[in-house]
Amino acid sequence: MNHQGGKAYGEMMKRREKDLDEINRQFLQSGTYDEEENLEERLEQYKAQFIRFDEDASGDIDLMELSRMLEKLEQPKTRLELKKLIASVDSTNSGTINYPDFLVMMLGGKASVLRMILMFEEKMKEKPKPKGIRQRQSLADLGIKPEMAQHLG
């Protein structure tokens, strides 16, 4: 991959995104995953995840990219575990995870470790943080009896 950027790099990234959009379109039209809720939205999320983890823009997530991805998610794995994760979804026997394999893993019924980790990552992002001023609590709310409160101060 050419890391120099510029016009050629931008064009390559547009082609890559277009190719992934075409695969998403095929998944939508296949009818296989019609029961999935918000399928189009989920495919867009998976595309963004795949692009982020395919660091060299090769179109595949290889062993090292998978290793770095899981380390970032604080789920480091041994080389053997990584090979098993890839083998569990690799339909082309290439030793990598291509985008269609990635989608099958994320949408399929198979309980893949990688799928669970990526879903967990999304859930952690969605967690809303409390807003506003924290509600005031009385000593009774904290489990302190009124007679004990006299001894506090």
PDB file of C-alpha atoms in Angstrom, residues 13-152:
ATOM      1  CA  MET A  13      -9.898   4.582  -0.615  1.00  0.00           C
ATOM      2  CA  LYS A  14     -12.996   5.624  -2.598  1.00  0.00           C
ATOM      3  CA  ARG A  15     -12.725   2.467  -4.746  1.00  0.00           C
ATOM      4  CA  ARG A  16     -12.294   0.358  -1.640  1.00  0.00           C
ATOM      5  CA  GLU A  17     -15.367   1.874   0.003  1.00  0.00           C
ATOM      6  CA  LYS A  18     -17.336   1.415  -3.226  1.00  0.00           C
ATOM      7  CA  ASP A  19     -16.307  -2.277  -3.340  1.00  0.00           C
ATOM      8  CA  LEU A  20     -17.446  -2.759   0.268  1.00  0.00           C
ATOM      9  CA  ASP A  21     -20.725  -0.953  -0.494  1.00  0.00           C
ATOM     10  CA  GLU A  22     -21.280  -3.416  -3.360  1.00  0.00           C
ATOM     11  CA  ILE A  23     -20.763  -6.361  -1.001  1.00  0.00           C
ATOM     12  CA  ASN A  24     -23.216  -4.748   1.448  1.00  0.00           C
ATOM     13  CA  ARG A  25     -25.739  -4.396  -1.387  1.00  0.00           C
ATOM     14  CA  GLN A  26     -25.334  -8.089  -2.244  1.00  0.00           C
ATOM     15  CA  PHE A  27     -25.927  -9.039   1.393  1.00  0.00           C
ATOM     16  CA  LEU A  28     -29.070  -6.882   1.480  1.00  0.00           C
ATOM     17  CA  GLN A  29     -30.419  -8.430  -1.715  1.00  0.00           C
ATOM     18  CA  SER A  30     -29.554 -12.027  -0.842  1.00  0.00           C
ATOM     19  CA  GLY A  31     -32.519 -12.360   1.513  1.00  0.00           C
ATOM     20  CA  THR A  32     -30.437 -14.537   3.834  1.00  0.00           C
ATOM     21  CA  TYR A  33     -30.402 -11.944   6.607  1.00  0.00           C
ATOM     22  CA  ASP A  34     -33.864 -10.414   6.149  1.00  0.00           C
ATOM     23  CA  GLU A  35     -34.791 -11.214   9.764  1.00  0.00           C
ATOM     24  CA  GLU A  36     -31.946  -9.029  11.073  1.00  0.00           C
ATOM     25  CA  GLU A  37     -33.109  -5.724  12.547  1.00  0.00           C
ATOM     26  CA  ASN A  38     -31.678  -2.532  11.028  1.00  0.00           C
ATOM     27  CA  LEU A  39     -29.625  -4.579   8.569  1.00  0.00           C
ATOM     28  CA  GLU A  40     -28.605  -1.667   6.348  1.00  0.00           C
ATOM     29  CA  GLU A  41     -27.447   0.391   9.340  1.00  0.00           C
ATOM     30  CA  ARG A  42     -25.566  -2.561  10.817  1.00  0.00           C
ATOM     31  CA  LEU A  43     -23.795  -3.235   7.509  1.00  0.00           C
ATOM     32  CA  GLU A  44     -22.586   0.377   7.488  1.00  0.00           C
ATOM     33  CA  GLN A  45     -21.252  -0.038  11.043  1.00  0.00           C
ATOM     34  CA  TYR A  46     -19.509  -3.289  10.105  1.00  0.00           C
ATOM     35  CA  LYS A  47     -17.992  -1.647   7.036  1.00  0.00           C
ATOM     36  CA  ALA A  48     -16.523   1.121   9.213  1.00  0.00           C
ATOM     37  CA  GLN A  49     -15.137  -1.449  11.662  1.00  0.00           C
ATOM     38  CA  PHE A  50     -13.610  -3.503   8.861  1.00  0.00           C
ATOM     39  CA  ILE A  51     -11.962  -0.437   7.298  1.00  0.00           C
ATOM     40  CA  ARG A  52     -10.559   0.577  10.687  1.00  0.00           C
ATOM     41  CA  PHE A  53      -9.051  -2.860  11.359  1.00  0.00           C
ATOM     42  CA  ASP A  54      -7.775  -3.496   7.814  1.00  0.00           C
ATOM     43  CA  GLU A  55      -4.823  -1.198   8.452  1.00  0.00           C
ATOM     44  CA  ASP A  56      -2.968  -1.884   5.201  1.00  0.00           C
ATOM     45  CA  ALA A  57      -6.128  -1.562   3.049  1.00  0.00           C
ATOM     46  CA  SER A  58      -5.458  -4.992   1.537  1.00  0.00           C
ATOM     47  CA  GLY A  59      -9.102  -6.011   1.750  1.00  0.00           C
ATOM     48  CA  ASP A  60      -8.331  -8.641   4.398  1.00  0.00           C
ATOM     49  CA  ILE A  61      -7.707  -8.627   8.138  1.00  0.00           C
ATOM     50  CA  ASP A  62      -4.547 -10.658   8.618  1.00  0.00           C
ATOM     51  CA  LEU A  63      -3.061 -12.216  11.740  1.00  0.00           C
ATOM     52  CA  MET A  64      -1.149  -9.083  12.822  1.00  0.00           C
ATOM     53  CA  GLU A  65      -4.080  -6.743  12.202  1.00  0.00           C
ATOM     54  CA  LEU A  66      -6.351  -9.054  14.189  1.00  0.00           C
ATOM     55  CA  SER A  67      -3.774  -9.163  16.968  1.00  0.00           C
ATOM     56  CA  ARG A  68      -3.530  -5.348  17.130  1.00  0.00           C
ATOM     57  CA  MET A  69      -7.314  -5.027  16.965  1.00  0.00           C
ATOM     58  CA  LEU A  70      -7.839  -7.363  19.923  1.00  0.00           C
ATOM     59  CA  GLU A  71      -5.053  -5.665  21.883  1.00  0.00           C
ATOM     60  CA  LYS A  72      -6.791  -2.299  21.365  1.00  0.00           C
ATOM     61  CA  LEU A  73      -9.987  -3.901  22.670  1.00  0.00           C
ATOM     62  CA  GLU A  74      -8.012  -5.190  25.667  1.00  0.00           C
ATOM     63  CA  GLN A  75      -8.564  -8.807  24.561  1.00  0.00           C
ATOM     64  CA  PRO A  76      -5.059  -9.969  23.591  1.00  0.00           C
ATOM     65  CA  LYS A  77      -4.790 -13.517  22.201  1.00  0.00           C
ATOM     66  CA  THR A  78      -1.934 -15.921  21.551  1.00  0.00           C
ATOM     67  CA  ARG A  79      -0.840 -16.614  17.975  1.00  0.00           C
ATOM     68  CA  LEU A  80      -2.577 -20.012  18.098  1.00  0.00           C
ATOM     69  CA  GLU A  81      -5.831 -18.461  19.346  1.00  0.00           C
ATOM     70  CA  LEU A  82      -5.655 -15.867  16.556  1.00  0.00           C
ATOM     71  CA  LYS A  83      -5.166 -18.590  13.940  1.00  0.00           C
ATOM     72  CA  LYS A  84      -8.186 -20.455  15.333  1.00  0.00           C
ATOM     73  CA  LEU A  85     -10.304 -17.279  15.249  1.00  0.00           C
ATOM     74  CA  ILE A  86      -9.386 -16.691  11.611  1.00  0.00           C
ATOM     75  CA  ALA A  87      -9.879 -20.341  10.641  1.00  0.00           C
ATOM     76  CA  SER A  88     -13.372 -20.322  12.176  1.00  0.00           C
ATOM     77  CA  VAL A  89     -14.562 -17.731   9.618  1.00  0.00           C
ATOM     78  CA  ASP A  90     -12.094 -17.965   6.704  1.00  0.00           C
ATOM     79  CA  SER A  91     -14.103 -19.330   3.745  1.00  0.00           C
ATOM     80  CA  THR A  92     -11.237 -18.963   1.245  1.00  0.00           C
ATOM     81  CA  ASN A  93      -8.511 -20.701   3.308  1.00  0.00           C
ATOM     82  CA  SER A  94      -6.332 -17.625   2.836  1.00  0.00           C
ATOM     83  CA  GLY A  95      -5.407 -17.303   6.517  1.00  0.00           C
ATOM     84  CA  THR A  96      -7.160 -13.909   6.609  1.00  0.00           C
ATOM     85  CA  ILE A  97     -10.654 -12.526   7.151  1.00  0.00           C
ATOM     86  CA  ASN A  98     -12.063 -10.870   4.029  1.00  0.00           C
ATOM     87  CA  TYR A  99     -15.079  -8.553   4.160  1.00  0.00           C
ATOM     88  CA  PRO A 100     -17.730 -11.159   3.219  1.00  0.00           C
ATOM     89  CA  ASP A 101     -16.312 -13.510   5.904  1.00  0.00           C
ATOM     90  CA  PHE A 102     -16.381 -10.609   8.370  1.00  0.00           C
ATOM     91  CA  LEU A 103     -20.056  -9.958   7.574  1.00  0.00           C
ATOM     92  CA  VAL A 104     -21.001 -13.630   7.861  1.00  0.00           C
ATOM     93  CA  MET A 105     -19.243 -13.728  11.221  1.00  0.00           C
ATOM     94  CA  MET A 106     -21.023 -10.608  12.466  1.00  0.00           C
ATOM     95  CA  LEU A 107     -24.462 -11.543  11.098  1.00  0.00           C
ATOM     96  CA  GLY A 108     -24.351 -15.314  11.390  1.00  0.00           C
ATOM     97  CA  GLY A 109     -25.775 -17.345  14.213  1.00  0.00           C
ATOM     98  CA  LYS A 110     -22.378 -18.732  15.123  1.00  0.00           C
ATOM     99  CA  ALA A 111     -21.223 -17.464  18.529  1.00  0.00           C
ATOM    100  CA  SER A 112     -17.787 -16.279  17.461  1.00  0.00           C
ATOM    101  CA  VAL A 113     -15.420 -14.873  20.079  1.00  0.00           C
ATOM    102  CA  LEU A 114     -14.471 -12.091  17.683  1.00  0.00           C
ATOM    103  CA  ARG A 115     -18.115 -11.207  17.051  1.00  0.00           C
ATOM    104  CA  MET A 116     -18.792 -11.012  20.795  1.00  0.00           C
ATOM    105  CA  ILE A 117     -15.752  -8.788  21.348  1.00  0.00           C
ATOM    106  CA  LEU A 118     -16.776  -6.380  18.561  1.00  0.00           C
ATOM    107  CA  MET A 119     -20.380  -6.294  19.770  1.00  0.00           C
ATOM    108  CA  PHE A 120     -19.155  -5.620  23.317  1.00  0.00           C
ATOM    109  CA  GLU A 121     -17.036  -2.735  22.000  1.00  0.00           C
ATOM    110  CA  GLU A 122     -20.140  -1.193  20.371  1.00  0.00           C
ATOM    111  CA  LYS A 123     -22.207  -1.617  23.548  1.00  0.00           C
ATOM    112  CA  MET A 124     -19.521   0.166  25.575  1.00  0.00           C
ATOM    113  CA  LYS A 125     -19.651   3.131  23.195  1.00  0.00           C
ATOM    114  CA  GLU A 126     -23.446   3.355  23.511  1.00  0.00           C
ATOM    115  CA  LYS A 127     -23.488   3.589  27.307  1.00  0.00           C
ATOM    116  CA  PRO A 128     -25.048   6.973  28.168  1.00  0.00           C
ATOM    117  CA  LYS A 129     -23.351   9.038  30.812  1.00  0.00           C
ATOM    118  CA  PRO A 130     -25.438  10.666  33.534  1.00  0.00           C
ATOM    119  CA  LYS A 131     -26.212  14.319  32.841  1.00  0.00           C
ATOM    120  CA  GLY A 132     -26.972  17.208  35.097  1.00  0.00           C
ATOM    121  CA  ILE A 133     -26.490  17.647  38.801  1.00  0.00           C
ATOM    122  CA  ARG A 134     -26.393  14.492  40.871  1.00  0.00           C
ATOM    123  CA  GLN A 135     -29.509  13.997  42.950  1.00  0.00           C
ATOM    124  CA  ARG A 136     -29.003  14.847  46.603  1.00  0.00           C
ATOM    125  CA  GLN A 137     -29.167  11.924  49.008  1.00  0.00           C
ATOM    126  CA  SER A 138     -30.237  11.947  52.618  1.00  0.00           C
ATOM    127  CA  LEU A 139     -28.415  10.039  55.332  1.00  0.00           C
ATOM    128  CA  ALA A 140     -31.328   7.565  55.341  1.00  0.00           C
ATOM    129  CA  ASP A 141     -30.687   6.884  51.630  1.00  0.00           C
ATOM    130  CA  LEU A 142     -27.132   5.965  52.559  1.00  0.00           C
ATOM    131  CA  GLY A 143     -28.353   3.555  55.258  1.00  0.00           C
ATOM    132  CA  ILE A 144     -27.473   5.763  58.216  1.00  0.00           C
ATOM    133  CA  LYS A 145     -30.087   5.844  60.964  1.00  0.00           C
ATOM    134  CA  PRO A 146     -31.017   9.267  62.427  1.00  0.00           C
ATOM    135  CA  GLU A 147     -29.710   8.328  65.878  1.00  0.00           C
ATOM    136  CA  MET A 148     -26.339   7.427  64.356  1.00  0.00           C
ATOM    137  CA  ALA A 149     -26.228  10.724  62.461  1.00  0.00           C
ATOM    138  CA  GLN A 150     -25.937  12.608  65.769  1.00  0.00           C
ATOM    139  CA  HIS A 151     -22.546  10.960  66.330  1.00  0.00           C
ATOM    140  CA  LEU A 152     -21.268  12.103  62.942  1.00  0.00           C
TER     141      LEU A 152
END
